Short mmCIF file of C-alpha atoms in Angstrom, two decimals:
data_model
loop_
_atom_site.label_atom_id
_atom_site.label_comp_id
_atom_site.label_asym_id
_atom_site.label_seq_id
_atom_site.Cartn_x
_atom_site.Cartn_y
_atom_site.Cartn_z
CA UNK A 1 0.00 0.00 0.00
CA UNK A 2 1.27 3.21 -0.67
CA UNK A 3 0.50 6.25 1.85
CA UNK A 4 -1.18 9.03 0.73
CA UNK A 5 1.60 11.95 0.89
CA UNK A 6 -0.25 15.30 0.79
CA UNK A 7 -0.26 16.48 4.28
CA UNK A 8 -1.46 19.95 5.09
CA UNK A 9 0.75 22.04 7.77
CA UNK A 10 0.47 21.21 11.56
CA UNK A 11 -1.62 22.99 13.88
CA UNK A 12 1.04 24.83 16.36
CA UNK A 13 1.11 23.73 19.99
CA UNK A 14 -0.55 26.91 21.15
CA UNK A 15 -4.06 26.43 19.53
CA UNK A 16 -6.74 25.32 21.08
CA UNK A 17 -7.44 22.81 18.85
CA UNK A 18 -3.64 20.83 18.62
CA UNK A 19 -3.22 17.38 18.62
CA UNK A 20 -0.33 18.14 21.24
CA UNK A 21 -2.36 19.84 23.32
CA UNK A 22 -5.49 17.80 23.99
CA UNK A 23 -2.93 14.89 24.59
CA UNK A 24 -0.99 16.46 26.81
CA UNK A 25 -2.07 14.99 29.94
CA UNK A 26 -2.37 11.32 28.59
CA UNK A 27 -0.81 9.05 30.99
CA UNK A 28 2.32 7.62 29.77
CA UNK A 29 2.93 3.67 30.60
CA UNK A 30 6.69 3.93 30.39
CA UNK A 31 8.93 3.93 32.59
CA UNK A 32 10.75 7.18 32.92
CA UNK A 33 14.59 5.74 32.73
CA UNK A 34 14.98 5.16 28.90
CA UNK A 35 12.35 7.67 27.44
CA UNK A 36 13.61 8.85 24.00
CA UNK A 37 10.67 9.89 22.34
CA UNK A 38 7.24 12.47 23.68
CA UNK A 39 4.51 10.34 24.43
CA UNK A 40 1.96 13.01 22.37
CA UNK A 41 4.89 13.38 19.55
CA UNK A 42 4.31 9.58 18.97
CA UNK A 43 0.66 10.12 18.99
CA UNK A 44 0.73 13.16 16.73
CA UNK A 45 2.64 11.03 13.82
CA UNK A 46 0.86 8.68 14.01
CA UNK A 47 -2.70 9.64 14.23
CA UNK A 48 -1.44 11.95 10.99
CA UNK A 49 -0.07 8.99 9.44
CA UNK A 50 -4.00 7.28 10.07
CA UNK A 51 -5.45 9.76 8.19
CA UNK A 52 -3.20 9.91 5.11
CA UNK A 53 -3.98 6.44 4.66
CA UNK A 54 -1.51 3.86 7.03
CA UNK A 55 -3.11 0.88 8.54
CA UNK A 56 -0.22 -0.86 10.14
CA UNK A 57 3.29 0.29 12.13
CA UNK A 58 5.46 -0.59 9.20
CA UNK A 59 3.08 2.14 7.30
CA UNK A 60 3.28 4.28 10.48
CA UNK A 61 6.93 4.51 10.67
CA UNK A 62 7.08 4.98 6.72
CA UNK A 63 4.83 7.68 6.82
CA UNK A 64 7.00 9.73 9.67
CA UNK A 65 10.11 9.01 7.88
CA UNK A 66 8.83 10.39 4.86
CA UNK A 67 7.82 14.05 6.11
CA UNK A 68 10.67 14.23 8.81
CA UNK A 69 11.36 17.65 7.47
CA UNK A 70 7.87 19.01 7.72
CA UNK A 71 7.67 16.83 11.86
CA UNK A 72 10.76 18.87 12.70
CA UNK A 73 8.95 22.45 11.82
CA UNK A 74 6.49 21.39 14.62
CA UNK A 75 7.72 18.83 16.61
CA UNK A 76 10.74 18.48 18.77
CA UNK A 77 11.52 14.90 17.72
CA UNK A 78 14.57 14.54 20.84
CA UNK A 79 14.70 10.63 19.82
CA UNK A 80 14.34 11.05 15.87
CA UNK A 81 11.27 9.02 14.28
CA UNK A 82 10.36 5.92 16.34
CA UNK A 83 10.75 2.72 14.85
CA UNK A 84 7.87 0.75 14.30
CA UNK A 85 8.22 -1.24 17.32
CA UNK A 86 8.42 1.43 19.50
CA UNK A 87 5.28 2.38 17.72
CA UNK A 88 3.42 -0.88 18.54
CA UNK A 89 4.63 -1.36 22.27
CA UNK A 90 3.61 2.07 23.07
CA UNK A 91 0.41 1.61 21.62
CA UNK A 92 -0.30 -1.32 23.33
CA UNK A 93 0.71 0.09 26.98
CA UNK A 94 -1.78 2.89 26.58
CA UNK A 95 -5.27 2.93 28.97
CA UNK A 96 -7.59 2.69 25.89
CA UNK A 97 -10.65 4.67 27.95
CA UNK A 98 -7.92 7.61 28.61
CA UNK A 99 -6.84 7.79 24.75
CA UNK A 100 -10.45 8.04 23.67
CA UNK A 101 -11.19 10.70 26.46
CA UNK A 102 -7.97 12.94 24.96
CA UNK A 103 -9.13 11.78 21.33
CA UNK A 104 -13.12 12.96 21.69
CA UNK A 105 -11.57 16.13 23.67
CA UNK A 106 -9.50 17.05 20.40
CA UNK A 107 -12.57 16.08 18.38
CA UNK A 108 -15.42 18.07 19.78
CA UNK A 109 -12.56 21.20 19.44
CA UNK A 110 -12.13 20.56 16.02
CA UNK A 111 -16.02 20.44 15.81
CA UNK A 112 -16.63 23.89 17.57
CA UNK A 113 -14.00 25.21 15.38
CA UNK A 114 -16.05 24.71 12.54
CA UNK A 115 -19.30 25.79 13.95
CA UNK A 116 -20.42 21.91 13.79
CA UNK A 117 -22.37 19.73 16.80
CA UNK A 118 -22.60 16.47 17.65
CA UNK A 119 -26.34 16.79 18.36
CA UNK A 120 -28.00 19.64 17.59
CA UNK A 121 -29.19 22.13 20.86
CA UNK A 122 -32.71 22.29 21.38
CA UNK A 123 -33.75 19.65 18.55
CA UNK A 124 -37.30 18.55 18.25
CA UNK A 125 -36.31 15.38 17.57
CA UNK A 126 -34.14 13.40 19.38
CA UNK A 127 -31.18 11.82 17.96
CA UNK A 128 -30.38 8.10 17.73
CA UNK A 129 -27.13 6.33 19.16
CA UNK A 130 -27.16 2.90 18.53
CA UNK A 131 -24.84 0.99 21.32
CA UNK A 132 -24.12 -3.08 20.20
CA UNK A 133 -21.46 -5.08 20.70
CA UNK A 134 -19.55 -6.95 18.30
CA UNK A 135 -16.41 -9.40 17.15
CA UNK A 136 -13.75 -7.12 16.09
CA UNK A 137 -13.03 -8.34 12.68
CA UNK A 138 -9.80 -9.77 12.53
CA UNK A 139 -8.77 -9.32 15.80
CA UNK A 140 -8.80 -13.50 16.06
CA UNK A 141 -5.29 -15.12 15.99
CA UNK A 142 -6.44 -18.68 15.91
CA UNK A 143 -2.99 -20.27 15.78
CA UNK A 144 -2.54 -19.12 19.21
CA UNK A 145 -5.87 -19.71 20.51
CA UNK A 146 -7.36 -16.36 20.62
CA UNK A 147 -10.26 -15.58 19.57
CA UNK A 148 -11.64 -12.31 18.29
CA UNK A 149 -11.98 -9.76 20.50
CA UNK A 150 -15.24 -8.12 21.65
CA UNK A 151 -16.01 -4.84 21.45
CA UNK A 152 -19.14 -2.81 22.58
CA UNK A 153 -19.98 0.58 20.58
CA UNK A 154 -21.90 3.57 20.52
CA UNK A 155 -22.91 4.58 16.79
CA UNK A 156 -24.36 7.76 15.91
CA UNK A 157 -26.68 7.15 13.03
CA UNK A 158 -27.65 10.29 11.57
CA UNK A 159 -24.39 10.77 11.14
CA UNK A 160 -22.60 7.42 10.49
CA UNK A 161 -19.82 8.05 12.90
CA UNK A 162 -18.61 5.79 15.41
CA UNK A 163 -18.52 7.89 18.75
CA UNK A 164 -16.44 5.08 20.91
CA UNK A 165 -15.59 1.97 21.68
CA UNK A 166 -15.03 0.19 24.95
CA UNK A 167 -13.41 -3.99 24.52
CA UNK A 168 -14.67 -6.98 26.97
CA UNK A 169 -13.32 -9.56 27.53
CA UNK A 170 -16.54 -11.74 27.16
CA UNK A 171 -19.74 -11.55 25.72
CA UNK A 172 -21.69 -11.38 28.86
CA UNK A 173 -19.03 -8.66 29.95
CA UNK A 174 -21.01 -6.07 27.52
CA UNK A 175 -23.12 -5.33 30.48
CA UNK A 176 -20.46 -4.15 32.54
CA UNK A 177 -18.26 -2.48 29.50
CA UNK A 178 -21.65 -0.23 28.62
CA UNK A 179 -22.10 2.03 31.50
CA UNK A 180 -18.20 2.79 30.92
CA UNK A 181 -18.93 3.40 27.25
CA UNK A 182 -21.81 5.88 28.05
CA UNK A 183 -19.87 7.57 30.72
CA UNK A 184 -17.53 8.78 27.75
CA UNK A 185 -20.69 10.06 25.86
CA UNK A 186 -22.43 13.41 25.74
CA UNK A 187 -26.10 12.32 25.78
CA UNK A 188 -27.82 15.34 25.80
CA UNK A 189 -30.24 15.11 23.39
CA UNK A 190 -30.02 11.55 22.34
CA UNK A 191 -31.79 8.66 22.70
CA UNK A 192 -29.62 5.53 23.05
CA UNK A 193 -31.10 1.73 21.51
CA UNK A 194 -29.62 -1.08 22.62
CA UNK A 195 -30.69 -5.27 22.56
CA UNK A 196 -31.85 -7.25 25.20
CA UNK A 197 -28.01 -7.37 26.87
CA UNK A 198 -28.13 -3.82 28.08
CA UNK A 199 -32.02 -4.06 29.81
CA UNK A 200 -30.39 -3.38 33.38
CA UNK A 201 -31.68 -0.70 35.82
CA UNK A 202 -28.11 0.81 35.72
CA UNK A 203 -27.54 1.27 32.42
CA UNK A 204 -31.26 3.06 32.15
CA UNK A 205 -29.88 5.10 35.23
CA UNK A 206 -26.91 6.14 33.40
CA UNK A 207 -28.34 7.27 30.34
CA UNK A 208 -31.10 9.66 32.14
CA UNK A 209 -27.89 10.91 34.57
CA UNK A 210 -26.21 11.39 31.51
CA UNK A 211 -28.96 13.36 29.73
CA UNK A 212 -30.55 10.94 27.44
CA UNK A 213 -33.26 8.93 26.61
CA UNK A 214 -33.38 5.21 25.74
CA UNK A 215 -35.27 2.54 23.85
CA UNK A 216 -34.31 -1.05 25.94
CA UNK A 217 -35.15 -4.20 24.21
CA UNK A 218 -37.18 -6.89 26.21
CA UNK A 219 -37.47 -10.48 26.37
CA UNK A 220 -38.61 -13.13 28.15
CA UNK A 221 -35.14 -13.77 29.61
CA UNK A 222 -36.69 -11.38 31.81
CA UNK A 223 -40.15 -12.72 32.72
CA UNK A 224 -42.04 -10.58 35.32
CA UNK A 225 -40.75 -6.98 33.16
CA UNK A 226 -41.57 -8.43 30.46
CA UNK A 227 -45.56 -9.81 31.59
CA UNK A 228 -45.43 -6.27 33.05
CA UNK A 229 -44.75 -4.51 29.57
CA UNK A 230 -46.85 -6.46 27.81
CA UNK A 231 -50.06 -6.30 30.37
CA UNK A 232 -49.43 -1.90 30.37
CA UNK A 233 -49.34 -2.03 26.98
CA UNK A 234 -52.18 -4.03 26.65
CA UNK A 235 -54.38 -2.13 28.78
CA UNK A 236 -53.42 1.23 26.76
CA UNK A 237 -54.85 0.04 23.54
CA UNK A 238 -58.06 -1.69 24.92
CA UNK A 239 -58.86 1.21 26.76
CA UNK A 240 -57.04 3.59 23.83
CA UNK A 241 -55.48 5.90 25.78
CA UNK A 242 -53.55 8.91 24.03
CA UNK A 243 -50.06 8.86 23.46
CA UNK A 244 -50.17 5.08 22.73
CA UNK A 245 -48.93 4.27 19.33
CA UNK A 246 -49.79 0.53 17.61
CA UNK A 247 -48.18 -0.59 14.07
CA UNK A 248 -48.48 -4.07 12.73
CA UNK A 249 -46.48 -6.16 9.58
CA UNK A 250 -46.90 -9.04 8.32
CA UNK A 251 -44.42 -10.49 5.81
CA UNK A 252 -44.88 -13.90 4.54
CA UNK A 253 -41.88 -16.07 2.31
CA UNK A 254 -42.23 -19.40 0.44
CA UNK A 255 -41.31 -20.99 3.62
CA UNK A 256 -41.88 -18.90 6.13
CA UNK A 257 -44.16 -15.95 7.97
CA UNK A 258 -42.46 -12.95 10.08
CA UNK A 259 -45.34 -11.04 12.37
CA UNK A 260 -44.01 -8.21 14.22
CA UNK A 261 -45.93 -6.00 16.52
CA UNK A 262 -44.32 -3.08 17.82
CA UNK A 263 -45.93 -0.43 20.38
CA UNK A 264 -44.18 2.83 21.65
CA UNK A 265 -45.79 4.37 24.59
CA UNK A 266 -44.88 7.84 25.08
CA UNK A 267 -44.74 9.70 28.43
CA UNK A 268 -43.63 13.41 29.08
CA UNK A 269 -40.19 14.12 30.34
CA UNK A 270 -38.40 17.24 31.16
CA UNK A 271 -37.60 17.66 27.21
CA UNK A 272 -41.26 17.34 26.50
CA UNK A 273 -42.79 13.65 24.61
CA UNK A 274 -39.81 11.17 25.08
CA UNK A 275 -39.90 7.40 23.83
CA UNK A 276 -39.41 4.92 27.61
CA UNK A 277 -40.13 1.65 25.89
CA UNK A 278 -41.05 -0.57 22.74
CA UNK A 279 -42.60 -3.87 23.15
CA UNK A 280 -42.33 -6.37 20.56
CA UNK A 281 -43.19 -9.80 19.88
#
């Protein structure tokens, strides 16, 4: 693969919205006696050697070795380029939650610079994060007896970004990894979907501490919230009270017939009409 070479000039370390800056307080792992490179100069060549296009430290190092001249304009470089081993084993020592705190810092600056939101203030609508968890594609290493590695992630729909990303080590993990996912997340705003795995009382805490809304996912894993879902929403449409909405498919194949029922009650909130729950079955 070749790396893309146009690079346009570096922010300086003064501006508000510098690389350098906003990972300036990012712990470092390493121990102090043998330091020869900045722990944000390694960041800053490679997170600009991501974006022109590298996808592995070979790339990485290629890339910084490349524009040396232009990295010593803005960067003190007291070690020269890394190699790409130093690359990888500082990468892998790094607290994952505290890089993506330093990285959506230096994001939501580069936002404001150019007048742009994450979720727009005082929206009627509310807007949709979608949090799932998922095998990391080719993250598995089979011939060592690893498999691939979960990952749970909050998704921002509207506008097809991925807003962060917290790993497990397990699958049932997920409901212990999302509350530290949504603790990374401005939710102001939003309302956040998620399956059946994330229908706890503390994640549903979280979200409304942290400003949002939510649409949970039952099922009969959970028997008496689930008889007590259905039996509300029951009662709402025989007795057709307001606010109660009621939509019915039916698809039928050569083999087989999908039903789906799905009923949103809405109840006010202190943003006005909020979505609490969808029933489905």
């Amino acid at each position: 693969m070749t790396v893309n070479s146009d690079t346009t000039s570096a922010t300086p370390a003064h501006d508000p919205v510098s690389i350098l800056d906003h990972f300036a307080d990012l712990p470092d792992p390493r121990r102090e006696q043998g330091r020869i490179h900045q722990l944000d100069e390694i960041v800053f060549m490679a997170t600009c050697a991501v974006f022109c296009g590298a996808d592995n430290w070979v790339q990485i190092a290629d890339y910084a070795h490349s524009k040396i001249d232009w990295l010593q304009t803005v960067l003190i470089l007291p070690g020269g380029v890394p190699s790409h081993d130093t690359f990888r084993r500082v990468f892998c020592l790094l607290e994952p939650l505290a890089f993506q705190k330093c990285f959506s810092s230096w994001m939501t600056a580069l936002m404001q610079r150019r007048g742009l939101t994450p979720i727009v203030a005082d929206s009627p609508e509310l807007t949709p994060i979608a949090v799932d968890g998922k095998a990391q594609r080719g993250s598995a290493r089979r011939t060592v007896g690893q498999s691939a590695l979960p990952v749970v992630t909050a998704w921002a729909i509207e506008n097809h970004l991925t807003l962060g990303q917290v790993a497990t080590d397990a699958k049932s993990d997920e409901i212990t990894a999302i509350p530290e996912l949504l603790e990374l997340l401005d939710l102001n705003g939003a309302v956040v979907t998620i399956d059946a795995m994330g229908c706890q009382k503390d994640i549903a805490a979280k979200i409304i501490d942290r400003g949002g809304d939510y649409v949970l996912a039952v099922k009969e894993n959970q028997p008496h919230l689930y008889e007590d879902i259905a039996r509300a929403f029951e009662e709402a449409l025989d007795q057709g009270s307001p606010g109660v909405d009621f939509t019915e498919c039916q698809t039928e194949g050569v083999r087989s017939v999908a039903r789906r029922q799905e009923v949103a009650a809405r109840s006010p909130t202190r943003r006005g009409s909020a979505t609490r729950a969808f029933g489905s079955g």
